[in-house]
CSV table of C-alpha atoms in Angstrom, one decimal:
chain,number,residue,atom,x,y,z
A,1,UNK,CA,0.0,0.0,0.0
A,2,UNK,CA,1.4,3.4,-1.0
A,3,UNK,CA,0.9,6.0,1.8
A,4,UNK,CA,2.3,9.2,2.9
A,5,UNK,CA,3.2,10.0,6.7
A,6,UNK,CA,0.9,12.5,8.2
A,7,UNK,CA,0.7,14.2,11.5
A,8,UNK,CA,2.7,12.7,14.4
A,9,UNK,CA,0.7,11.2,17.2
A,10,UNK,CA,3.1,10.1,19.5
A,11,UNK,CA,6.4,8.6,20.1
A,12,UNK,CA,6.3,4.4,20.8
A,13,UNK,CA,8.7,2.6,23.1
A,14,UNK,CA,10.9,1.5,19.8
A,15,UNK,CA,9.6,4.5,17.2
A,16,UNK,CA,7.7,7.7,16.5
A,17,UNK,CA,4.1,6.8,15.3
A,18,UNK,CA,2.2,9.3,13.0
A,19,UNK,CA,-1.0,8.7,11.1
A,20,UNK,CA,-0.4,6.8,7.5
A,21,UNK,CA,-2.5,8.9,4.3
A,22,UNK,CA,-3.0,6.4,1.4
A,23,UNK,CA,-1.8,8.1,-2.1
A,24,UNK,CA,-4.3,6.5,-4.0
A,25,UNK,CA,-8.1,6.8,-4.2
A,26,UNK,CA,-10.2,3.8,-3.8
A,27,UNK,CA,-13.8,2.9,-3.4
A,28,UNK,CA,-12.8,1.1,-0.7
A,29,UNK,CA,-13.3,2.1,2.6
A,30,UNK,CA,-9.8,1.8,4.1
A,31,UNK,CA,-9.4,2.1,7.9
A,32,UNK,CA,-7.7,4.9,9.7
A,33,UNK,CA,-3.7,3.8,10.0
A,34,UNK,CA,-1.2,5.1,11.8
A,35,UNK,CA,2.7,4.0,10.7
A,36,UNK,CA,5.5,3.3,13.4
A,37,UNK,CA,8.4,4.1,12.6
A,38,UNK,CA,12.5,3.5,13.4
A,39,UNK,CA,15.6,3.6,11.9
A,40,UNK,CA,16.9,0.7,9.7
A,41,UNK,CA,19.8,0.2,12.2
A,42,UNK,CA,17.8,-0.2,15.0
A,43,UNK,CA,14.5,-1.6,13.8
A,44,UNK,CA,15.1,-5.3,15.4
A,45,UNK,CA,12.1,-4.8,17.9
A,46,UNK,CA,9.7,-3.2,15.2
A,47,UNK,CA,10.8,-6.2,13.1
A,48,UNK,CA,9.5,-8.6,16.0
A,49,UNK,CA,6.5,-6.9,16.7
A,50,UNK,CA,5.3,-7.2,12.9
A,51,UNK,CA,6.1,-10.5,12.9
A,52,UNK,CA,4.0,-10.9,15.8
A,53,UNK,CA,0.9,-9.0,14.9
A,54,UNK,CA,1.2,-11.5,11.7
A,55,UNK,CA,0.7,-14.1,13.6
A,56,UNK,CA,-2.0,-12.8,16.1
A,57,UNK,CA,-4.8,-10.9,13.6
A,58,UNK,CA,-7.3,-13.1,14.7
A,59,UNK,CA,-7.8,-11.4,17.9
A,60,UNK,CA,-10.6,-8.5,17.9
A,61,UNK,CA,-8.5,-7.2,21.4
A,62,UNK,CA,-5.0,-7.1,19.3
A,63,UNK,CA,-4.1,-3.9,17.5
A,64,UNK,CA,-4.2,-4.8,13.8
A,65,UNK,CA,-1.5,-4.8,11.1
A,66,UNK,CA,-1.5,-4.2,7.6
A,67,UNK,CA,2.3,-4.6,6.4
A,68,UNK,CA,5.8,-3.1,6.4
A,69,UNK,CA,7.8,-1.1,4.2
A,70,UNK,CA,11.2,0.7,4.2
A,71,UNK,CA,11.5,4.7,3.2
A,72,UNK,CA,14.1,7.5,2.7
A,73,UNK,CA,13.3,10.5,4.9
A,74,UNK,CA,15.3,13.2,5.5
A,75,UNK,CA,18.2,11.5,4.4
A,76,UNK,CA,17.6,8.5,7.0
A,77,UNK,CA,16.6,4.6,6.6
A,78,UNK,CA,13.4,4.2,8.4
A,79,UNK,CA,11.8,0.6,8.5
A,80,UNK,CA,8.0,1.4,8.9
A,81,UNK,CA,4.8,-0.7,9.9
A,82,UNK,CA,1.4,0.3,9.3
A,83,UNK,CA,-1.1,-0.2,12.2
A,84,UNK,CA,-4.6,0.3,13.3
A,85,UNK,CA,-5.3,3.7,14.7
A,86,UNK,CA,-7.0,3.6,18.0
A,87,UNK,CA,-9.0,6.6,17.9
A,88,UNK,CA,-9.8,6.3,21.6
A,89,UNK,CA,-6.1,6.6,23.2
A,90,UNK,CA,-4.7,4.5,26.0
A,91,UNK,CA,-6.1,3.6,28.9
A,92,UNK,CA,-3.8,6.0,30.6
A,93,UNK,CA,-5.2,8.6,28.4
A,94,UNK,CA,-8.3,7.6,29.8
A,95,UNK,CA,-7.7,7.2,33.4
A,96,UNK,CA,-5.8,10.1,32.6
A,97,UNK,CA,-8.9,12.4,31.7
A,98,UNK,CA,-11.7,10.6,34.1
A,99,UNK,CA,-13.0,12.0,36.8
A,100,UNK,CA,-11.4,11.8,40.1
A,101,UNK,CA,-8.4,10.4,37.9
A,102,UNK,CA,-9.6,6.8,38.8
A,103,UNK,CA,-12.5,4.5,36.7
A,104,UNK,CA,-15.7,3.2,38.0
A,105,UNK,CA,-15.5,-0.7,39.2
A,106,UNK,CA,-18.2,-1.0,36.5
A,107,UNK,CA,-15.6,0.3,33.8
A,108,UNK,CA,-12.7,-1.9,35.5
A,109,UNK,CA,-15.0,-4.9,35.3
A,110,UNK,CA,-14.9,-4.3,31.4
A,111,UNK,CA,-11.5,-3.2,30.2
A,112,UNK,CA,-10.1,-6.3,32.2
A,113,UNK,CA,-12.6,-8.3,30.4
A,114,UNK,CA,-11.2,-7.8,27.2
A,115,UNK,CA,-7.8,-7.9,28.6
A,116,UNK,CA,-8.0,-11.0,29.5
A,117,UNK,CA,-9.4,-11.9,26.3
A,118,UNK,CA,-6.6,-10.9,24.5
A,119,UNK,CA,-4.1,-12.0,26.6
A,120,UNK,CA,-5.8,-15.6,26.6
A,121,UNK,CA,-5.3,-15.5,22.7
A,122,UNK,CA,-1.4,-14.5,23.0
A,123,UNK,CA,-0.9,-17.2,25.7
A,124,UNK,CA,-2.7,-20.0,23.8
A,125,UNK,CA,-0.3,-18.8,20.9
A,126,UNK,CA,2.7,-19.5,23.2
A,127,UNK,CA,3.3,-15.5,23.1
A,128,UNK,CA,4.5,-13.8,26.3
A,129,UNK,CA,3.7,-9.6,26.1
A,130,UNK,CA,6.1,-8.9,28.2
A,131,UNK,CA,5.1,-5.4,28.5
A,132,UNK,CA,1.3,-5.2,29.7
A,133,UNK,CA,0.5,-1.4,31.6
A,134,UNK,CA,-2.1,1.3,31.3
A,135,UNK,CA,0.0,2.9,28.3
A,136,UNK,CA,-0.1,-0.2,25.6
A,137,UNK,CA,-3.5,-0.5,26.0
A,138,UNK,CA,-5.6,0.9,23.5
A,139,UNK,CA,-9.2,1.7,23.2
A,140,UNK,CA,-11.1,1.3,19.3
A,141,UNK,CA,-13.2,3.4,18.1
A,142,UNK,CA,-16.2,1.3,19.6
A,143,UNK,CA,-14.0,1.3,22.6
A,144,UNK,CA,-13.0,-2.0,22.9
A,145,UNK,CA,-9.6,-3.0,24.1
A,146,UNK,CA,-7.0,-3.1,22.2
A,147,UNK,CA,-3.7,-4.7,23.1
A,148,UNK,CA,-0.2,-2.7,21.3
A,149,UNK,CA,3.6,-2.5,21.4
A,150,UNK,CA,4.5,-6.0,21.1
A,151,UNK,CA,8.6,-4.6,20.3
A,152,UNK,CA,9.3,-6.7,23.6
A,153,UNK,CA,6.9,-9.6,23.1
A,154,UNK,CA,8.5,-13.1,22.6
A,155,UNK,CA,7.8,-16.9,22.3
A,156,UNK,CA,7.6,-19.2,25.0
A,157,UNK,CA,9.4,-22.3,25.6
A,158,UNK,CA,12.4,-21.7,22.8
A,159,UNK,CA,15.9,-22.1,23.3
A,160,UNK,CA,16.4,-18.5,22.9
A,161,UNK,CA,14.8,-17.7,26.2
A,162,UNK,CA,17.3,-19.3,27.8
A,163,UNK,CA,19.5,-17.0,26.9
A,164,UNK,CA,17.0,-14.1,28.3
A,165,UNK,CA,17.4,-15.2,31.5
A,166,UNK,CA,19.1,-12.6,33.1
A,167,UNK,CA,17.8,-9.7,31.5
A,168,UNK,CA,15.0,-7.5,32.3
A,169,UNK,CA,12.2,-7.2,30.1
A,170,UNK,CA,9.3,-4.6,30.6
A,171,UNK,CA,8.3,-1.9,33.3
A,172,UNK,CA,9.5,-2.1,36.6
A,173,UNK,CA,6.5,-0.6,38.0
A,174,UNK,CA,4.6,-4.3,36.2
A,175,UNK,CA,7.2,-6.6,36.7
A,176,UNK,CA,7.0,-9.5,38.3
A,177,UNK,CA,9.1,-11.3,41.1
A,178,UNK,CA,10.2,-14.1,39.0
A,179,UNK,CA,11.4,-11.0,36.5
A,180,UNK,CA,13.4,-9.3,38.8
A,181,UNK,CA,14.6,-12.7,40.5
A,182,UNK,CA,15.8,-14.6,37.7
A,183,UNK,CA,14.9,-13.3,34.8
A,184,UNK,CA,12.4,-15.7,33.9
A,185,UNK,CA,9.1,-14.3,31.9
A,186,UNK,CA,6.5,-16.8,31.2
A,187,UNK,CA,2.8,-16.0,30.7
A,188,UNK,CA,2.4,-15.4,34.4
A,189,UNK,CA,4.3,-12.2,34.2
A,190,UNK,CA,1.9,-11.0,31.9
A,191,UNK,CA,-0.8,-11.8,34.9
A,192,UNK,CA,1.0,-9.9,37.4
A,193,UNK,CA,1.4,-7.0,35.3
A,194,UNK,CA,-2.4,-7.2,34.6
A,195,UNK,CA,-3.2,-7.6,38.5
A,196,UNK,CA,-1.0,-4.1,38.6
A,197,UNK,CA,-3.1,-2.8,35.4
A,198,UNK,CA,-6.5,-3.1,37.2
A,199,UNK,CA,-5.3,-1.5,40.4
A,200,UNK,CA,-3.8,1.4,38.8
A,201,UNK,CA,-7.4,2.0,37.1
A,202,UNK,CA,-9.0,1.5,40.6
A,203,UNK,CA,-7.2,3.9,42.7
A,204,UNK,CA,-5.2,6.1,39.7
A,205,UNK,CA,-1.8,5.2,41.5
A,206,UNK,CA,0.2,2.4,40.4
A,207,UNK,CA,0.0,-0.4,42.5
A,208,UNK,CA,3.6,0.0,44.0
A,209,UNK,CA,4.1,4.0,45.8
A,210,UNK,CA,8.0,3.3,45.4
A,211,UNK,CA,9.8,6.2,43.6
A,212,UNK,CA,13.0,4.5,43.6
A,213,UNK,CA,13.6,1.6,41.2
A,214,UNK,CA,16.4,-0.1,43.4
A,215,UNK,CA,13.9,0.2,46.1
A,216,UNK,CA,10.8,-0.7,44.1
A,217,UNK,CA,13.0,-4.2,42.5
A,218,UNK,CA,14.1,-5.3,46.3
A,219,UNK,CA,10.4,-4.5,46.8
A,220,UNK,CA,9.1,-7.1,44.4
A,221,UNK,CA,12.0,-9.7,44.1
A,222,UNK,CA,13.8,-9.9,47.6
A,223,UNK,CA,11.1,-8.8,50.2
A,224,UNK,CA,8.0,-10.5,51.1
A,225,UNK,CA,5.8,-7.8,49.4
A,226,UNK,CA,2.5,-7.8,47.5
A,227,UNK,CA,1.3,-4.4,45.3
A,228,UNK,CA,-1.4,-2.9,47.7
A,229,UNK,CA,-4.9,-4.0,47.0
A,230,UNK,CA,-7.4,-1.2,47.0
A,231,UNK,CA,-9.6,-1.0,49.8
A,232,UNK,CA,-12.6,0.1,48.0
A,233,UNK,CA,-12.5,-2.8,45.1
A,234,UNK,CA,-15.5,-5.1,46.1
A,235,UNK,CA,-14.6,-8.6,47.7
A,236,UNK,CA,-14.9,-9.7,44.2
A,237,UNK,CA,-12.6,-7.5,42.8
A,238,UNK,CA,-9.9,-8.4,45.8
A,239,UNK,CA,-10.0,-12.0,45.3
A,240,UNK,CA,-9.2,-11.5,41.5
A,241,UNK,CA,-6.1,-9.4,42.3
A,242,UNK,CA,-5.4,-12.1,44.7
A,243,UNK,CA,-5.4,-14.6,42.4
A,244,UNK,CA,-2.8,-12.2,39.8
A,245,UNK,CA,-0.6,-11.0,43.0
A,246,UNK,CA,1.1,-14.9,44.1
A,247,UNK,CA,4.3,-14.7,44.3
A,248,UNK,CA,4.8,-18.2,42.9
A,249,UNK,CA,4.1,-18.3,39.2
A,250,UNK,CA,3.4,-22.0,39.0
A,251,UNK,CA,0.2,-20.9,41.6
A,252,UNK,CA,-0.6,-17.5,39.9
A,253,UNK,CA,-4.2,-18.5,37.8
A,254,UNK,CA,-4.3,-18.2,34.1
A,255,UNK,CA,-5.9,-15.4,31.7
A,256,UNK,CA,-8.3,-18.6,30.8
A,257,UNK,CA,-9.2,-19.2,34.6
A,258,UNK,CA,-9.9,-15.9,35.2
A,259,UNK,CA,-12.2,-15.3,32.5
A,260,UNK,CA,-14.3,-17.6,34.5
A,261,UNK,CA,-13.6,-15.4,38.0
A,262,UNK,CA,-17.1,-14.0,38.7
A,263,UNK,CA,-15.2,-10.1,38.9
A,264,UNK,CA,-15.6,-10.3,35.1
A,265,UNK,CA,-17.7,-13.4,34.3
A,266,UNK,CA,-20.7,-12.4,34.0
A,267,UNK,CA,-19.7,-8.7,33.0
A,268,UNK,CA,-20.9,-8.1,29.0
A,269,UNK,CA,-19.5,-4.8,29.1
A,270,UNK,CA,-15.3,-4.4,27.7
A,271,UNK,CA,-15.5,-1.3,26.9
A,272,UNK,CA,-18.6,-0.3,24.7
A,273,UNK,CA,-21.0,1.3,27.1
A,274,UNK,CA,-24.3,-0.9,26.9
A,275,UNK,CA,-25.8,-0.5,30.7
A,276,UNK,CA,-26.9,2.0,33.2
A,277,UNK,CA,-23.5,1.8,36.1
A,278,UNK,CA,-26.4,2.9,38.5
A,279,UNK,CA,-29.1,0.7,37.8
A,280,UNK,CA,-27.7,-1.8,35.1
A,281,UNK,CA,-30.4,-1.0,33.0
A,282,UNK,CA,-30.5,-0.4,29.2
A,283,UNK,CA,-29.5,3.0,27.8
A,284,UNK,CA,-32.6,4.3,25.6
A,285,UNK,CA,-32.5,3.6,21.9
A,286,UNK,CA,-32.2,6.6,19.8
A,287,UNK,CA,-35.4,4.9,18.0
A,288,UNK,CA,-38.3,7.5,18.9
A,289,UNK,CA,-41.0,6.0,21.0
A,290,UNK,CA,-42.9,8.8,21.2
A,291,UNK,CA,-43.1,12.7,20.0
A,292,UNK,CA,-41.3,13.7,22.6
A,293,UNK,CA,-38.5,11.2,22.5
A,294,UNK,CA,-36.3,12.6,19.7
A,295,UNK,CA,-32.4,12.7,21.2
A,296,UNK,CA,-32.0,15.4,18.5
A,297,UNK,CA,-34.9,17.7,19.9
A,298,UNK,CA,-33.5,20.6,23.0
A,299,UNK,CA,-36.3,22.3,24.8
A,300,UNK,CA,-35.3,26.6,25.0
A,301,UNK,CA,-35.8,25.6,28.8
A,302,UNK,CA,-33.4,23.1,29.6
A,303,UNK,CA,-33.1,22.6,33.3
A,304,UNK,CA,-29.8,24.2,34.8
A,305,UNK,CA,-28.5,20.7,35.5
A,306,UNK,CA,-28.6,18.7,32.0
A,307,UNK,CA,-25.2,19.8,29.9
A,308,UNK,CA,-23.8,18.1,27.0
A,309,UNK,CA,-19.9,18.1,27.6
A,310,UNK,CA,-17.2,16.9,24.8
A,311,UNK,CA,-14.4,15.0,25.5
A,312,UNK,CA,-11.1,16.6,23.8
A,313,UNK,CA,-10.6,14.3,21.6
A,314,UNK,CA,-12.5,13.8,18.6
A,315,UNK,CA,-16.8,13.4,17.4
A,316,UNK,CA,-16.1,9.6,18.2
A,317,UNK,CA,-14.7,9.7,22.0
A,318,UNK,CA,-18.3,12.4,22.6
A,319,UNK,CA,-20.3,9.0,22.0
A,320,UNK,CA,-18.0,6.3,23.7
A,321,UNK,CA,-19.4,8.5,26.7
A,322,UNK,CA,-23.4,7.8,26.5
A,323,UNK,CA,-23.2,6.6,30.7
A,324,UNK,CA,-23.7,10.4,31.6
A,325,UNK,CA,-26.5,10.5,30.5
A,326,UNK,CA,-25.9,14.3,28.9
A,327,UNK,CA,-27.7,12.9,25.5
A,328,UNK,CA,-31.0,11.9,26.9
A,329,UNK,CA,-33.7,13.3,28.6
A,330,UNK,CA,-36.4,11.1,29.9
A,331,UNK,CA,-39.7,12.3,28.8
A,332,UNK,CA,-40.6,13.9,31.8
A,333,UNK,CA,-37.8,16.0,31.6
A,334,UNK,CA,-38.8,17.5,28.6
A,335,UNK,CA,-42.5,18.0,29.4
A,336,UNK,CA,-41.3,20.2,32.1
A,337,UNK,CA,-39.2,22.5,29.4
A,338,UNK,CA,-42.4,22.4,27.6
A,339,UNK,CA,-44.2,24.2,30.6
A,340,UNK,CA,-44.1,27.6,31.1
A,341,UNK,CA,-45.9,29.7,33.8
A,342,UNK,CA,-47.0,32.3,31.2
A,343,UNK,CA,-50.1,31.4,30.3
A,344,UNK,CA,-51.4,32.0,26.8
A,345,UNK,CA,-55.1,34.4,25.7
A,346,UNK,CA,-56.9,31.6,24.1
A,347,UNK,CA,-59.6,34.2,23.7
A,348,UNK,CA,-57.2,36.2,21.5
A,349,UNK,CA,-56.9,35.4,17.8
A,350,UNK,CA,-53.3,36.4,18.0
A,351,UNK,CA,-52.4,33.0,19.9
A,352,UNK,CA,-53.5,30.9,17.6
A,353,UNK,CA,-51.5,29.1,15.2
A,354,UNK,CA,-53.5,27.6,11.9
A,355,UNK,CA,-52.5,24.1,11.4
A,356,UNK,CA,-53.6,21.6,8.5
């Protein structure tokens, strides 16, 4: 595919990432792209992580990929790869920008959800992440999970990982104690780092307060620590970081045992917003069930407290955020902006209106 590089949107752990313009019209409706992008010389990890995302694009929770290609810019060798753009940011971005800087259990419930789901797929594929936190995981335009930057991600079980043994892989911050111990990196790492993921979104701290590294790696490998569970989680909640947080990785469950923990079981929201947080009802359909039941229609006498706010991202992040409820006014809401305490002269010509 022949493309152009467009605006930048951020810098990756192992390139700059920018959105990817296609030079040629189609009829096709291509998706939004974004390219990553590093030099030739140092492109090893970008290299991996295509290879990779090759072998995953089966999984709806796996960032896509649509190929690779080499380019002359500015004089230097770039080795690019052309990705699916996740117009709703990271989940840092949207931890980030919540309220109280921490998300709901409700939300937590469904972006671990379709963690798990993804991580499941990678781990069934003998593929170890290596790298799971709040900033490689990205939310669609439906806002659905998707899991990125796979630069560190390797195969289980291969000669080669012997070899790995004594170096660190990942974020300290998400790293596990058999990580900082001896190196070693199997699919339960990737469960400790997601244990570390959903308290992070629960509090809006990381699960470790150390500041230090040195500290925070004697914290996790040498003393008889666990990351802090958050007090408020629900028992639910505490027993599924409890099940993420063992030290021993042999005992530490699988992403396939806990898609079956009842914290996310029976949860059918990861990430598109399809109940009510207060009541777990049904958001209204936009379908009009009666005249005064059209989402598009706003009263001149709104009441004080029903706003419509916009998200500072773009016209697709304004309707990932239906839960507030800013879009829709029961009925009886909009009876009362119908009301008014001025009463009309129906005796008076003047007032009426001729209709036919």
């Amino acid at each position: 595919m022949d493309w152009v590089r467009g605006e930048a949107v951020g810098q990756g752990s192992f390139g700059k990432v920018s959105f990817a313009i296609p030079t040629k019209q189609t009829t096709q409706i291509l998706p939004l792209m974004v390219v990553k992008s590093s030099w030739v010389s140092h492109s090893a990890t970008l290299r991996n992580e295509k290879k990779i995302l090759d072998e995953l694009k089966s999984c709806p929770e796996i960032i896509r990929c649509f190929g690779d290609s080499y380019s002359c810019e500015n004089g230097e060798n770039l080795y690019n790869v052309l990705l699916e753009y996740a117009s709703g940011g990271s989940l840092a971005d949207k931890l980030k920008n919540s309220e109280n800087l921490r998300l709901s259990e409700f939300e937590v419930k469904g972006y671990t959800k379709g963690m798990l789901r993804g991580l499941n797929y990678i781990h069934k594929s003998a593929y170890v992440h290596c790298d799971i936190k709040l900033q490689n995981i990205l939310l669609g335009q439906d806002g659905k999970v998707k899991i990125a930057d796979f630069g560190l991600a390797k195969r289980v079980g291969t000669k080669k990982e012997d070899n790995l043994r004594c170096e660190l892989r990942g974020t300290p911050l998400y790293m596990s104690p058999e990580m900082v111990t001896g190196g070693e990196q199997g699919t339960a790492a990737d469960i400790w780092a997601l244990g570390c993921v959903v308290a992070e979104m629960v509090t809006g701290v990381p699960a470790w307060r150390c500041t230090d590294v040195t500290e925070l790696l004697m914290a996790i490998g040498v003393k008889n620590q666990l990351p802090q569970i958050p007090e408020k989680l629900s028992e639910e909640g505490k027993d599924f970081l409890e099940k993420c947080f063992v030290k021993d990785p042999s005992k530490r469950w699988t992403a396939e045992m806990l898609l079956n923990h009842p914290f996310v079981a029976d949860h059918d929201y990861y990430g598109t917003v399809t109940l009510n947080e207060e009541n777990k009802s049904e958001i209204p359909s936009t379908s009009p069930k009666c005249p005064f039941d059209f989402p598009d229609w706003v009263s001149d006498q709104l009441p004080e407290t029903c706003s419509i706010t916009c998200l500072p991202s773009s016209e697709n992040q304004e309707k990932l955020n239906l839960s507030s409820g800013s879009w829709y006014n029961s009925a009886a809401e909009r009876l009362r902006g119908l009301v008014s305490e001025i009463r009309p002269e129906w005796s008076s010509a003047d007032d009426w209106v001729n209709v036919r």
